[in-house]
XYZ file of C-alpha atoms in Angstrom:
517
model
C -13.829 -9.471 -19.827
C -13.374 -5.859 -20.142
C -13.397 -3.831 -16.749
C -15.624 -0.749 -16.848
C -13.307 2.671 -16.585
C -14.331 6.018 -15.635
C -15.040 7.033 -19.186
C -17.535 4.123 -19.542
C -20.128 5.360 -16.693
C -20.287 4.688 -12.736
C -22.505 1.894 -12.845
C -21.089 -1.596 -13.801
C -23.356 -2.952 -16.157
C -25.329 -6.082 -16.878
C -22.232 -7.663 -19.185
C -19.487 -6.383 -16.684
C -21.815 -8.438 -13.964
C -21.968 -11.467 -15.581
C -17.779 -11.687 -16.581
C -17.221 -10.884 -13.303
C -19.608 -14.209 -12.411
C -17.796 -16.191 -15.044
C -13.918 -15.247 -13.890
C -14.585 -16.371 -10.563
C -16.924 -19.906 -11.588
C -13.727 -20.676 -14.227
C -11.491 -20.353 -11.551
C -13.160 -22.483 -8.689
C -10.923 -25.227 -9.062
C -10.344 -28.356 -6.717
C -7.840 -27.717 -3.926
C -4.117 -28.944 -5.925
C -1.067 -31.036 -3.719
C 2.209 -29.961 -3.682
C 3.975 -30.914 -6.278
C 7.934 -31.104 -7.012
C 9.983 -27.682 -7.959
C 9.241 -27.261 -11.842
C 11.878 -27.959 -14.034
C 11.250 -24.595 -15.991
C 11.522 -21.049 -13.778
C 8.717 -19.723 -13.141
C 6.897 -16.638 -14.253
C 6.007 -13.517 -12.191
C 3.340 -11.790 -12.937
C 2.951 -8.749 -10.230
C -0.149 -7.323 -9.622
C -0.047 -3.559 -7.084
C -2.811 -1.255 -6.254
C -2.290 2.003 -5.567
C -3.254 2.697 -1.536
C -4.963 -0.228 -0.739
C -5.072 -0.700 3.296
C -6.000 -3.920 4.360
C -8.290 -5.332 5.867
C -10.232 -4.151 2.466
C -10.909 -7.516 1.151
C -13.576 -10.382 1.037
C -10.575 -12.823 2.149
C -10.469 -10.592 5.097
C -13.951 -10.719 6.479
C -14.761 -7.586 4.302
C -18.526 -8.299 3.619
C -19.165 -4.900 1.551
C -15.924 -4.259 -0.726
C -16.116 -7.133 -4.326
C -12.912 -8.398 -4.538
C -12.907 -12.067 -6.238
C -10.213 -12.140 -8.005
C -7.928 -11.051 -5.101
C -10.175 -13.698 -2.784
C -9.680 -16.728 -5.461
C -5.937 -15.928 -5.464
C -5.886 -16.159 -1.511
C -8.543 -19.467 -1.862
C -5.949 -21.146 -4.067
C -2.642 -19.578 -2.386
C -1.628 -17.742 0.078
C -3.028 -15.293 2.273
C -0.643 -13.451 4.472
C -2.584 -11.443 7.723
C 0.825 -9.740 8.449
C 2.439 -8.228 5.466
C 4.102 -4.714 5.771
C 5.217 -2.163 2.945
C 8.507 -0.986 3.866
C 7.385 2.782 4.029
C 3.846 4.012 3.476
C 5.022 6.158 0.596
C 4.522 5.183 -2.801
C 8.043 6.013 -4.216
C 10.421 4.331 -1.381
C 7.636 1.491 -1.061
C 8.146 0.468 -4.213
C 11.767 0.657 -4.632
C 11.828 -1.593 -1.384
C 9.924 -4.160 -3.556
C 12.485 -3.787 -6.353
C 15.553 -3.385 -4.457
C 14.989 -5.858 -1.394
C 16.205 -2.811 0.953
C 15.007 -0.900 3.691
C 14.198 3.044 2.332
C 16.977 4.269 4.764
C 19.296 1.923 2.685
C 18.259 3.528 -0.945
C 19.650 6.847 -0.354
C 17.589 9.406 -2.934
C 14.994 6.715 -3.117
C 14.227 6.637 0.460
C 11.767 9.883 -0.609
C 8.694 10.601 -2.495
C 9.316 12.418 -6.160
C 13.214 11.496 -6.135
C 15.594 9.603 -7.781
C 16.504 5.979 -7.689
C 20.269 5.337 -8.207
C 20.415 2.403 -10.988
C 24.004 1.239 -8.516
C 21.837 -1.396 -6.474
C 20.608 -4.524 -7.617
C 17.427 -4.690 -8.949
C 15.775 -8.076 -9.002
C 13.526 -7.291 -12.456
C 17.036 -6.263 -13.882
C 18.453 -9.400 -12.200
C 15.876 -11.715 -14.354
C 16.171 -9.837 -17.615
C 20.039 -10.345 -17.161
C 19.091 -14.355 -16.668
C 16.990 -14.425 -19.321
C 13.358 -13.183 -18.589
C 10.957 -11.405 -20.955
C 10.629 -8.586 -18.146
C 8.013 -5.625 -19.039
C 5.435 -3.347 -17.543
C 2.198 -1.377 -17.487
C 1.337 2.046 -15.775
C 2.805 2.637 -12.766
C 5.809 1.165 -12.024
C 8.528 2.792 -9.531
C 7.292 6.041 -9.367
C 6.652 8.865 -8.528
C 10.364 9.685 -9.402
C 13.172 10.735 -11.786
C 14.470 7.030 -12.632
C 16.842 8.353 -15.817
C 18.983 10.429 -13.535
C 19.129 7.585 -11.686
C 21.137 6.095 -14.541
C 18.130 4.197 -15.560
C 17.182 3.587 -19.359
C 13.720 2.771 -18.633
C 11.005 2.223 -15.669
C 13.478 0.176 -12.665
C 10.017 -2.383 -12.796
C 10.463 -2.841 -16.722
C 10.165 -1.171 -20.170
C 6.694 0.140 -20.664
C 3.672 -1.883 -22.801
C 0.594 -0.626 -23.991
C -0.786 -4.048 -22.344
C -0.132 -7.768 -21.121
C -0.867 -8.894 -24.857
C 1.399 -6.964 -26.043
C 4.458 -7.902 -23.784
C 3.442 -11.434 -24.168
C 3.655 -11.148 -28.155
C 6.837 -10.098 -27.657
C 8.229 -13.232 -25.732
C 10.272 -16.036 -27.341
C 8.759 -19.026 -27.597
C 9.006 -21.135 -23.849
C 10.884 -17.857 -22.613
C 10.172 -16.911 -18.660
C 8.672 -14.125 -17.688
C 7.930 -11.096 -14.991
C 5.143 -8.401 -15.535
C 4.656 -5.491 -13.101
C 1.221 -4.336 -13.596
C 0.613 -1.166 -11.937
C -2.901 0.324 -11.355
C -3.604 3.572 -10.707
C -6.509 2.676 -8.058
C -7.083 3.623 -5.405
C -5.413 6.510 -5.821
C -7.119 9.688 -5.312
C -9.017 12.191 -7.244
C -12.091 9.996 -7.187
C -15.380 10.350 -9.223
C -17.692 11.445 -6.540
C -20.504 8.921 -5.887
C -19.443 5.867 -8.016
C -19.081 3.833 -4.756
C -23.119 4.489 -4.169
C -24.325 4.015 -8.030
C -22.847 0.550 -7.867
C -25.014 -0.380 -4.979
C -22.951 -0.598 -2.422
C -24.633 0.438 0.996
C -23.510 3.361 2.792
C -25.021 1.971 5.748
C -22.416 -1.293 5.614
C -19.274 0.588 5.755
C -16.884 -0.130 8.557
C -15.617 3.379 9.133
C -12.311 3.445 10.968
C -12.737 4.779 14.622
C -9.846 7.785 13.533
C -12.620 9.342 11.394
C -15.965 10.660 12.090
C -18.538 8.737 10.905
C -20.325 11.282 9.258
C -22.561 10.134 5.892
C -20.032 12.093 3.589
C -17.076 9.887 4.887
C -19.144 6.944 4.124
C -19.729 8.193 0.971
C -16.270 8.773 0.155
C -14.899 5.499 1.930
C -17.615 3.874 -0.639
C -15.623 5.863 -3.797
C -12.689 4.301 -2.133
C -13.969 0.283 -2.171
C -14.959 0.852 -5.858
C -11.476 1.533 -7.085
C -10.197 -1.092 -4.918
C -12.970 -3.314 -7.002
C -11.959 -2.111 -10.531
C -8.379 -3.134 -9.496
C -9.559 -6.555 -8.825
C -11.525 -6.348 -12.131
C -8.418 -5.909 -14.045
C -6.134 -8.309 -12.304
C -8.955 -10.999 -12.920
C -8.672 -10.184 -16.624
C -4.879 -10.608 -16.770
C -5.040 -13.969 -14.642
C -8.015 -15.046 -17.604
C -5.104 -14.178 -20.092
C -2.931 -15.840 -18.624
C -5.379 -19.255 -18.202
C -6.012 -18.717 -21.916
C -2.449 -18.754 -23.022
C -1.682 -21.880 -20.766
C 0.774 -19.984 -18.306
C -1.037 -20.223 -15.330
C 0.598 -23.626 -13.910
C 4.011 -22.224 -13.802
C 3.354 -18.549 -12.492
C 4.027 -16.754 -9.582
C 0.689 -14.273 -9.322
C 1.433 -11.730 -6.311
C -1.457 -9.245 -5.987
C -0.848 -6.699 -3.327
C -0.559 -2.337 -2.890
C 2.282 -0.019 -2.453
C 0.766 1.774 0.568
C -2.311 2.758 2.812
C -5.609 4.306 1.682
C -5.627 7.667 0.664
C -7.198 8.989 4.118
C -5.733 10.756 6.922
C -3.939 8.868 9.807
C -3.211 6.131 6.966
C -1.242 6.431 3.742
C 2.330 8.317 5.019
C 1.904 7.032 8.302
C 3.065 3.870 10.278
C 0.070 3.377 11.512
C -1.616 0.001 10.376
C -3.480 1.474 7.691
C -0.891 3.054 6.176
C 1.633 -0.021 6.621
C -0.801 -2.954 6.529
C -1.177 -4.163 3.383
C -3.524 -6.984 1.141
C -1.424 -9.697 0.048
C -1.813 -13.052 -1.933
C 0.150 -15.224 -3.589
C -0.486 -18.308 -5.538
C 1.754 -20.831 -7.226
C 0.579 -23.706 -8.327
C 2.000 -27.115 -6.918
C 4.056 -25.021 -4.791
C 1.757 -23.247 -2.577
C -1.033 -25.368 -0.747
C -5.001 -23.400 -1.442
C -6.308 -21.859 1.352
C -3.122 -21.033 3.217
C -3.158 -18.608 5.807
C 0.475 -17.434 6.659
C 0.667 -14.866 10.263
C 4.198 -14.911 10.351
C 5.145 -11.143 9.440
C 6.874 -10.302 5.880
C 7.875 -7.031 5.161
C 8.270 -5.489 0.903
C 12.232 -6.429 1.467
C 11.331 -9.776 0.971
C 9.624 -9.761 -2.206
C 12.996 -9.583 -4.045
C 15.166 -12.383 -2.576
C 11.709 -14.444 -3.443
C 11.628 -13.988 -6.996
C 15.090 -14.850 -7.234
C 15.001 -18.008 -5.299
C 12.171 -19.497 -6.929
C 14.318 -18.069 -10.402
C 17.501 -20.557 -8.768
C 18.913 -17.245 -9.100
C 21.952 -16.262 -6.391
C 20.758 -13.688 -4.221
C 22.687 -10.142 -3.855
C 24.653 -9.762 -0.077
C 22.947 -6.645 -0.242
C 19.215 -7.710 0.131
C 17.768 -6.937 3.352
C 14.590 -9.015 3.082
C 14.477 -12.595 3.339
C 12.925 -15.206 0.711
C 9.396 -15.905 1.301
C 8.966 -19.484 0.441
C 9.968 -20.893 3.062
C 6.632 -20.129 4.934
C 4.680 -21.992 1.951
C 6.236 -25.710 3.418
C 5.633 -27.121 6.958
C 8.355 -25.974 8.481
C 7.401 -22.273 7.402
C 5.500 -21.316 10.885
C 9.248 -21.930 12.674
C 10.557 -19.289 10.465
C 10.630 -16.850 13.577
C 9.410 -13.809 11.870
C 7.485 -12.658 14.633
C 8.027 -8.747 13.730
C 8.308 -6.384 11.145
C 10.530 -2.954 11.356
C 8.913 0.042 9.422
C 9.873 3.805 8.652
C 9.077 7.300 6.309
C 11.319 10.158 5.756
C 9.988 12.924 3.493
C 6.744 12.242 2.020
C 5.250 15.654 0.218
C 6.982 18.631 0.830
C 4.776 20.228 2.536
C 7.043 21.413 5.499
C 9.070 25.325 5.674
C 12.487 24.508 4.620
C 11.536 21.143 2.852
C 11.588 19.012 6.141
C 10.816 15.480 6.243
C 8.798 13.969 9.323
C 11.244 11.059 10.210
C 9.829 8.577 12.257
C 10.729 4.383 12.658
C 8.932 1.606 13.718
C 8.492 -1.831 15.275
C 5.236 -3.989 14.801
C 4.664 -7.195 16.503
C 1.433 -9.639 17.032
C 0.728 -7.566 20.148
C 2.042 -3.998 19.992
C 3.346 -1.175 17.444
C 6.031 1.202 18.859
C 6.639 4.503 17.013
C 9.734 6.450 17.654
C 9.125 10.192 16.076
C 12.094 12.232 15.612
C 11.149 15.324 15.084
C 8.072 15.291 17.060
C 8.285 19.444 16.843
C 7.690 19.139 13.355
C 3.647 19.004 11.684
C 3.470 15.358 11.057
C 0.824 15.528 8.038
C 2.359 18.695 7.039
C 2.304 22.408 7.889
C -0.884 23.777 8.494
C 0.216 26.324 5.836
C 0.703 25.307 2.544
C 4.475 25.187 1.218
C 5.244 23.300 -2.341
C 2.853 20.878 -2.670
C -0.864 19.833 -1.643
C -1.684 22.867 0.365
C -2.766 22.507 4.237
C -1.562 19.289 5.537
C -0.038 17.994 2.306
C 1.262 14.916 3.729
C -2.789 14.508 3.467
C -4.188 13.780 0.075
C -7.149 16.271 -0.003
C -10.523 14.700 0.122
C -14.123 15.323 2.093
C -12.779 13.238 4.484
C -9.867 15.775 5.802
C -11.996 18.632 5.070
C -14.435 17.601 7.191
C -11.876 16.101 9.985
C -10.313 19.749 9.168
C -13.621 21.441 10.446
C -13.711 20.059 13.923
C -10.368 21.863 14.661
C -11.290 23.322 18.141
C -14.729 21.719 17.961
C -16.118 19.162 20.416
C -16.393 15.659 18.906
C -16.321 12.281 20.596
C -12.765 11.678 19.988
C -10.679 14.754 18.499
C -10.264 13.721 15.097
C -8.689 16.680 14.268
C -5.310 16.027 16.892
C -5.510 12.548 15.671
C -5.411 13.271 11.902
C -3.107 16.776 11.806
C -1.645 17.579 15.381
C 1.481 16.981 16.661
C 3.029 13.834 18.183
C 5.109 12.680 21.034
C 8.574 11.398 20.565
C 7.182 8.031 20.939
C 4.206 6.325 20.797
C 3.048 2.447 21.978
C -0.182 0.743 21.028
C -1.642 -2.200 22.307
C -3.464 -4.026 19.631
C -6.143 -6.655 21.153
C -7.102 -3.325 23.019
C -6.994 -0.660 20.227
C -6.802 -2.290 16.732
C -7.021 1.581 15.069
C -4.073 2.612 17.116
C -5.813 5.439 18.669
C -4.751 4.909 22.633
C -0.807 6.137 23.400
C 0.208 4.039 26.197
C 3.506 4.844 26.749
C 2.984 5.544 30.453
C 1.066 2.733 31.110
C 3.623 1.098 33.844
C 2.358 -2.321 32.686
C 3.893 -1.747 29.595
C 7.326 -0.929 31.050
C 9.264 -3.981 30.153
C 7.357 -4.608 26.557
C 8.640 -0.889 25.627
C 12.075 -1.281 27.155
C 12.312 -4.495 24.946
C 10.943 -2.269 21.491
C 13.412 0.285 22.024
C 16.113 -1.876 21.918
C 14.845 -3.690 19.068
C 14.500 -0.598 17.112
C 17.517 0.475 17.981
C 19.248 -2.753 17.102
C 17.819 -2.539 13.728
C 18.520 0.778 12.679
C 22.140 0.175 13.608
C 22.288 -3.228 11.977
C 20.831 -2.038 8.784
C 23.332 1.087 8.310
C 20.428 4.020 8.867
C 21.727 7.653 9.433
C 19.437 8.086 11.859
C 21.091 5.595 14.209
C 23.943 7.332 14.926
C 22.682 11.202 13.935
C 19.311 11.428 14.648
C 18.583 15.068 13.698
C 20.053 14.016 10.133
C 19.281 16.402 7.427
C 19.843 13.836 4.612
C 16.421 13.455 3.735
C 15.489 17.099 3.436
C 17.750 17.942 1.078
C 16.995 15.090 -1.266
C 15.333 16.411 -4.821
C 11.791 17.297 -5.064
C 11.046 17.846 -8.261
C 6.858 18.542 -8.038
C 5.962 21.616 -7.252
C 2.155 22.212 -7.416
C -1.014 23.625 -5.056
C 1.118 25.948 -3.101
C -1.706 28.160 -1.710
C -3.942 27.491 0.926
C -7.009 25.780 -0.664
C -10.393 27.844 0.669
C -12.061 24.851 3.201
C -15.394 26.023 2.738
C -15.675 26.193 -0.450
C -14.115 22.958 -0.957
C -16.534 21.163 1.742
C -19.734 23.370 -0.011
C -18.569 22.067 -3.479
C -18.936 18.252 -2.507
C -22.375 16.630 -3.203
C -22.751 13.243 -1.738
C -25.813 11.554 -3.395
C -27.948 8.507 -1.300
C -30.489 6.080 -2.763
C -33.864 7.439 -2.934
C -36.743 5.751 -4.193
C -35.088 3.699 -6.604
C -33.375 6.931 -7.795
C -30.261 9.399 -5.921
C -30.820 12.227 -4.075
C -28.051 14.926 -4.241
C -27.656 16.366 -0.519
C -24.544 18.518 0.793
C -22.319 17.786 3.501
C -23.142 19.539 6.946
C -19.784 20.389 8.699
């Protein structure tokens, strides 16, 4: 089963259809017991999109986005409704996953474009050291200058061409961990592959922090067909591995570094920028169909790994090993929150600032403590190195249209929510506002709640060693290297909203039509 790419058209054809109908019919199998610890360690194989927010899933109620590999993993494993990236930021998000640490623990590598210092354990390097075939594709940590680091190679594992190749190279009986990075959903995006697929602008859930205007459909609809090729190719590497006969004794994680590519998401602690897609299955060792609420957080992919390896597990991991929650006595595990942060995304602030902010999530609210709420929190609204206007924004339709209502009356103002500034601190009640919209830090009957988040916070930054515990105007992080430096002129808006041309089925044909601001 091949997965279409952009070279091979928008529209998946006939052929694609029908693997995709195959993968998932070969893997409906019959609900498995737990069985005993294998004797041999297992294998990992890693699977991580590229700014995929949850809820974007079938497993999650999604009825519009085609994810079947990603639901089969979470029919026969583990489904988790509460896992966090450590920072919504590809770079520090990723080392978190490799380095079981919080980003204010990495030093460099709590930043986008940086450098990750080779001095703290790494649990891929961990395995290889223990004897694992360890290897990677694409995108691994990144973006990021790993060799001045003191790295050799890619912190997730030297580079293949593909899984066949890295599993040629194994010994015979040999264990295992592949990283396979995608590249989706990352932006650019073809324009209008969403739509050519069939996929009904009419069905999309569009977040209440956007207008729901038929261009942000259209691009939200770009957005789910990445997230489906990603699924595409994860299904072929779990087919692999059925065909080699190393599916029993695999670990399969498939997951995302950060939020969607949208404003108010990716780069902020918001939910969708922080919440991400995650299953995990392991045969024997993980009951089918397991939904786990207790929070986890990207620090605890690491100590996981290594447990389930029999491997001892550094003093210096922060995170805590996840399978525990996959026996009976998981749901007493008391994780019951989940502590998030971001430094310096882009650098798209005058004099390379960072827009530091920390977090607490629990089941019922998410308190944001800002610390520089003086400073543009998606960026300046002048360009500086990187990204132009807003950089902390990846440009799409969607901000430039957001970026039109500036001043404008609207239902909601999407542009303060997306690009203004931000209080100090923010609290959200979730059963009431699950898009995090509604500040109610003033709301009196929220007085003890937010007296009980500060000090958690607090407690947490000071446990976990972060600068910004005991000097909160810190310039660490804006000094850090930088090393990108592209797109550092204001981008013309109308031109850029004039030049997009959303197309809509018409009479069993597209119609091209322009956006209207």
């Amino acid at each position: 089963m091949t997965p279409p790419t952009p070279s091979q058209g928008t529209v998946i054809g006939v052929a694609a259809c029908l693997a995709l109908a195959l993968f998932t019919v070969a893997f409906t199998a019959p609900k498995h017991e737990l069985e005993p610890l294998p004797t041999s360690r297992p294998n990992v194989l890693f699977m991580i999109a590229d700014d995929w927010s949850s809820p974007h899933a079938g497993a999650y109620g999604d009825s519009l986005v085609r994810t079947p590999t990603f639901d089969w993993l979470a029919s026969e494993g583990a489904l988790f409704e509460n896992a966090y990236c450590a920072a919504p930021s590809c770079s520090p998000s990723r080392a978190s996953i490799l380095l079981g640490k919080y980003p204010h623990q990495m030093e460099s590598a709590g930043n986008l474009w940086s450098v990750i210092p080779d001095k703290f354990p790494n649990w891929v390097s961990l395995l290889k050291a223990a004897g694992y075939h360890t290897g990677k594709t694409r995108k691994g940590w990144g973006p990021g200058d790993f060799e001045a680091g003191g790295y050799q190679h890619n912190p997730s594992g030297k580079d293949y061409d593909s899984f066949n190749t890295f599993l040629e190279e194994r010994k015979e009986g040999q264990p295992f961990t592949f990283w396979f990075g995608s590249a989706d959903p990352h932006r650019i995006y073809e324009t209008n592959t969403g739509v050519r697929t069939g996929m009904d602008p009419d069905r999309v859930t569009v977040p209440a922090f956007f207008p729901d205007t038929p261009c942000v459909r259209n691009d939200l609809l770009d957005y789910y067909y990445e997230v489906e090729r990603f699924d595409r190719e994860c299904g072929n590497l779990i087919a692999t591995l059925k065909k080699e006969g190393l599916l029993e004794n695999t670990i399969i994680v498939m997951t995302s570094d950060n939020g969607m590519p949208f404003p108010r998401a990716k780069a902020n602690l918001y939910d969708y920028g922080t919440r991400m897609p995650l299953a995990i299955y392991w045969k024997g060792r993980i009951e089918g169909g397991k939904r786990i609420s207790e929070f986890m957080n990207f620090v605890d992919f690491a100590p996981t790994f290594l447990e389930a390896a029999s491997l001892e597990i550094p003093s210096g991991f922060s995170g805590n090993s996840l399978l525990e929650l996959f026996t009976e006595e998981g749901s007493k595990s008391g994780r019951d929150k989940v502590f998030l942060e971001r430094e310096r995304h882009a650098n798209v602030r005058m004099g390379d600032l960072s827009y530091p902010a920390r977090a607490v999530r629990t089941k019922d609210f998410l308190y944001i403590r800002n610390f520089e709420p003086d400073r543009w929190p998606a960026g300046d609204p002048n360009a500086h190195q990187s990204v132009g206007q807003y950089g902390d924004v990846d440009n799409s339709i969607t901000k430039f249209q957001i970026m039109q209502m500036e001043g404008r009356p609207t239902d909601k103002d999407y542009f303060q929510l997306a690009f203004g500034k931000r209080p100090a601190e923010e609290l959200y009640v979730l059963a009431n506002d699950p898009y995090n919209i509604n500040n109610e830090l003033a709301n009196p009957e929220h007085a003890m709640v937010l007296s009980r988040l500060r000090k958690d916070l607090e407690a947490w930054m000071s446990a976990t060693g972060d600068l910004r515990a005991t000097d909160p105007k810190t310039d660490y992080w804006d000094k850090v290297l930088y090393t990108p430096d592209y797109d550092t002129e204001n981008f013309d808006l109308e031109a850029k909203t004039k030049a997009y041309r959303m197309q809509l089925p018409h009479r069993g044909t597209f119609r091209e039509m322009p956006c209207n601001d």
